[in-house]
XYZ file of C-alpha atoms in Angstrom:
278
model
C 108.418 113.811 83.058
C 105.883 111.043 83.520
C 105.984 108.203 81.037
C 103.170 106.565 79.070
C 101.250 109.807 78.689
C 98.709 110.341 75.908
C 99.379 113.646 74.160
C 97.277 115.305 71.448
C 99.031 117.403 68.809
C 98.134 119.184 65.591
C 99.881 117.478 62.699
C 101.074 114.046 61.648
C 104.218 112.035 62.318
C 107.237 114.067 61.251
C 105.566 117.423 61.975
C 107.234 119.914 64.287
C 104.596 119.304 66.948
C 105.354 115.589 66.743
C 109.086 116.225 67.158
C 108.581 118.593 70.110
C 106.130 116.243 71.860
C 108.734 113.471 71.863
C 111.515 115.859 72.861
C 109.525 117.255 75.790
C 107.654 114.208 77.095
C 109.972 111.420 75.937
C 109.591 108.897 73.132
C 107.480 106.453 75.180
C 104.386 108.646 74.963
C 101.315 107.838 72.901
C 100.513 110.614 70.426
C 97.079 111.429 69.042
C 97.494 113.249 65.719
C 94.801 115.866 65.065
C 93.928 117.954 62.016
C 93.381 121.196 63.945
C 94.113 122.817 67.290
C 90.386 122.717 68.007
C 90.587 118.945 67.672
C 93.482 118.931 70.157
C 91.320 120.694 72.726
C 88.404 118.359 72.000
C 90.613 115.340 72.708
C 91.595 116.841 76.063
C 88.054 117.801 77.065
C 86.709 114.368 76.127
C 89.474 112.828 78.281
C 90.916 110.826 75.386
C 94.329 112.203 76.270
C 96.107 113.672 79.285
C 97.896 116.587 77.624
C 97.952 118.689 74.507
C 100.782 120.494 72.751
C 100.271 123.799 70.982
C 102.548 126.331 69.262
C 101.922 129.760 70.729
C 104.498 132.119 69.168
C 107.392 132.276 66.726
C 110.423 134.543 66.733
C 109.834 135.468 63.061
C 106.068 135.352 62.589
C 105.055 136.496 66.085
C 102.163 135.347 68.264
C 99.660 132.754 67.086
C 96.637 134.709 68.267
C 93.916 132.088 67.636
C 95.701 129.707 70.020
C 95.727 132.304 72.787
C 91.983 132.659 72.365
C 91.488 128.886 72.203
C 93.342 128.285 75.471
C 91.315 131.003 77.150
C 87.839 130.221 75.790
C 88.132 126.448 76.219
C 89.370 126.740 79.820
C 92.699 125.058 79.153
C 95.594 125.331 81.595
C 99.225 125.849 80.592
C 101.472 123.499 82.569
C 104.763 123.822 80.696
C 106.592 125.292 77.731
C 109.290 124.270 75.291
C 111.417 126.325 72.921
C 112.380 124.626 69.680
C 114.654 125.928 66.924
C 112.777 125.373 63.667
C 114.818 124.469 60.593
C 112.771 124.526 57.414
C 113.813 122.405 54.436
C 112.546 122.418 50.858
C 111.891 118.832 49.750
C 110.508 116.994 46.731
C 110.567 113.628 45.017
C 114.078 112.371 44.201
C 116.000 113.396 41.069
C 114.544 116.885 40.772
C 116.067 120.366 40.941
C 114.608 123.581 42.321
C 114.197 124.897 38.780
C 111.800 122.009 38.086
C 109.585 122.843 41.080
C 106.417 124.712 40.107
C 104.531 124.778 43.420
C 105.537 124.589 47.074
C 102.888 123.628 49.635
C 103.161 124.177 53.383
C 101.609 125.727 56.472
C 101.146 129.529 56.223
C 103.589 130.077 59.105
C 106.288 128.057 57.331
C 105.720 129.956 54.080
C 105.924 133.266 55.917
C 109.169 132.264 57.626
C 110.750 131.299 54.267
C 109.414 134.169 52.166
C 112.801 135.717 51.428
C 114.261 132.454 50.103
C 111.562 132.100 47.467
C 112.146 135.604 46.135
C 115.049 133.981 44.263
C 112.586 131.671 42.492
C 109.685 133.804 41.173
C 108.465 130.906 39.027
C 107.451 128.933 42.156
C 103.889 129.371 43.416
C 103.486 129.198 47.189
C 100.345 127.347 48.286
C 99.027 127.444 51.843
C 97.969 124.199 53.535
C 97.187 123.158 57.094
C 100.333 121.147 57.920
C 103.995 120.862 56.926
C 104.598 117.109 57.177
C 101.194 116.311 55.678
C 102.221 118.003 52.429
C 105.462 116.028 52.338
C 103.506 112.810 52.850
C 100.989 113.752 50.130
C 103.718 114.443 47.560
C 105.419 111.132 48.388
C 102.230 109.062 48.302
C 100.919 110.607 45.077
C 104.419 110.742 43.519
C 103.779 114.269 42.284
C 106.696 115.732 40.359
C 107.081 119.492 40.175
C 105.686 119.956 43.683
C 107.698 120.710 46.802
C 106.984 120.944 50.519
C 108.520 122.864 53.398
C 108.916 120.574 56.387
C 111.356 119.036 58.845
C 114.352 116.872 58.013
C 112.563 114.052 59.831
C 109.615 114.367 57.428
C 111.924 114.094 54.429
C 113.504 110.923 55.829
C 110.169 109.467 56.858
C 108.533 109.900 53.430
C 111.576 109.324 51.217
C 111.930 112.821 49.782
C 115.097 114.616 48.734
C 116.032 117.879 50.430
C 116.646 120.473 47.699
C 117.609 123.297 50.087
C 118.279 123.289 53.831
C 117.628 125.916 56.493
C 115.681 128.183 54.154
C 114.025 130.227 56.912
C 114.744 133.957 56.642
C 116.174 134.210 60.153
C 118.346 131.236 61.010
C 117.663 131.465 64.740
C 113.991 130.653 64.170
C 112.549 129.644 67.539
C 108.967 128.567 68.173
C 107.534 128.471 71.663
C 105.216 125.557 72.387
C 103.005 125.215 75.466
C 101.731 122.066 77.134
C 98.077 122.255 78.090
C 95.632 120.160 80.095
C 92.239 120.548 81.733
C 93.332 121.469 85.251
C 96.478 122.612 87.017
C 98.453 119.913 88.809
C 99.176 120.354 92.505
C 101.612 123.270 92.631
C 105.062 122.942 94.169
C 106.122 126.613 94.444
C 109.882 125.989 94.513
C 109.643 124.401 91.030
C 107.695 127.285 89.486
C 108.959 130.602 88.180
C 106.665 131.635 85.321
C 102.973 132.408 84.913
C 100.630 133.243 82.042
C 97.817 135.626 82.960
C 94.823 137.251 81.290
C 93.059 140.376 82.514
C 90.763 143.144 81.293
C 90.642 146.682 82.670
C 88.210 149.568 82.806
C 88.574 152.405 80.289
C 90.489 154.636 82.666
C 93.684 156.553 82.021
C 96.693 154.805 83.504
C 94.896 151.562 84.389
C 97.375 149.391 82.467
C 100.324 151.366 83.847
C 99.008 150.707 87.369
C 99.053 146.952 86.803
C 102.498 147.029 85.198
C 103.899 149.104 88.062
C 102.395 146.647 90.539
C 104.147 143.771 88.766
C 107.431 145.651 88.994
C 106.904 146.414 92.677
C 106.312 142.692 93.315
C 109.529 141.829 91.450
C 107.758 140.221 88.508
C 109.584 140.402 85.189
C 107.159 140.997 82.321
C 108.406 138.928 79.374
C 105.410 139.242 77.048
C 102.258 141.298 76.669
C 99.646 140.679 73.975
C 96.280 142.392 73.573
C 93.213 140.867 71.950
C 89.847 142.566 71.433
C 86.987 141.497 73.686
C 84.426 140.251 71.161
C 81.436 141.002 73.383
C 82.557 144.600 73.997
C 83.879 146.419 70.902
C 86.685 148.812 71.759
C 87.692 146.884 74.880
C 90.799 144.696 75.043
C 92.018 141.761 77.091
C 95.701 141.537 77.943
C 97.609 138.275 77.904
C 100.906 138.517 79.773
C 103.756 136.241 80.778
C 105.752 137.023 83.898
C 108.838 135.530 85.509
C 109.418 135.539 89.257
C 111.974 134.270 91.762
C 109.679 134.337 94.778
C 106.321 132.546 94.507
C 104.976 134.574 97.450
C 105.572 137.785 95.520
C 103.647 136.343 92.587
C 100.757 135.456 94.923
C 100.814 138.996 96.299
C 100.635 140.544 92.834
C 97.898 138.151 91.781
C 95.650 139.121 94.700
C 95.959 142.838 93.962
C 95.418 142.451 90.202
C 92.254 140.466 90.957
C 90.950 143.595 92.706
C 92.051 146.083 90.034
C 90.966 144.144 86.946
C 87.374 143.771 85.783
C 88.260 140.188 84.809
C 91.300 138.155 85.788
C 92.438 134.608 85.052
C 95.583 132.591 85.646
C 96.127 130.594 82.447
C 98.909 128.573 84.032
C 101.868 128.523 86.410
C 104.870 126.506 85.320
C 108.651 126.344 84.936
C 110.380 128.661 82.515
C 112.227 126.983 79.650
C 115.431 128.753 78.661
C 116.645 128.458 75.091
C 120.000 126.674 74.896
């Protein structure tokens, strides 16, 4: 991976996006911390950074649908992916116990992934916020007792908080898939590529989706994900976002050309190298 890149992420230092950016690109990168994913895209479009990093799905909570739409509508290109095992930790100011915690603040996804843990503590109110590490930082800076945050171990170390409970996510193998995005696709080297993200819409005809799926199979494409989103301009019509794996780039090109003919709209969101979870 190239060094000295400028990468935009949602979240502050110690957030999961921050951790993944350094793990994927290397710790020599410059990171622009943004409040929202829309801000991430704005940084890319205004050429203030070279890449962006965006969570796209989680093994517990499922797809992050607004980010699919954002990548599509803002003409972003997926150029890579990274799978990261998320470990959520409950943290607070030092010298407190869980029984003393009245509220826990974190991102809605983090709260959802830890829902079962908090069933043991009905006295704790769960409050949604826009970032995990930001809540940890806020508690530390304001020295607020009785409040907790769900965030990474790095965030706890960074802001001087005690971890009251570790690995509190409901499913321990809690993997989030992140994608790297930029404005345009780099020059493609087919032998290094084996995965593609596509978007297409079809006419309201019986068997139209089955036709496309059969075509993918005939061209030896392995469908690893399919997600439908409503087409806002046409109520009742849906766009399909799919991920496919392939061993032969020529077979992918063949399938792409035929789908372009079948579909009413077709777009390649990105072609990149598949990341296997270790």
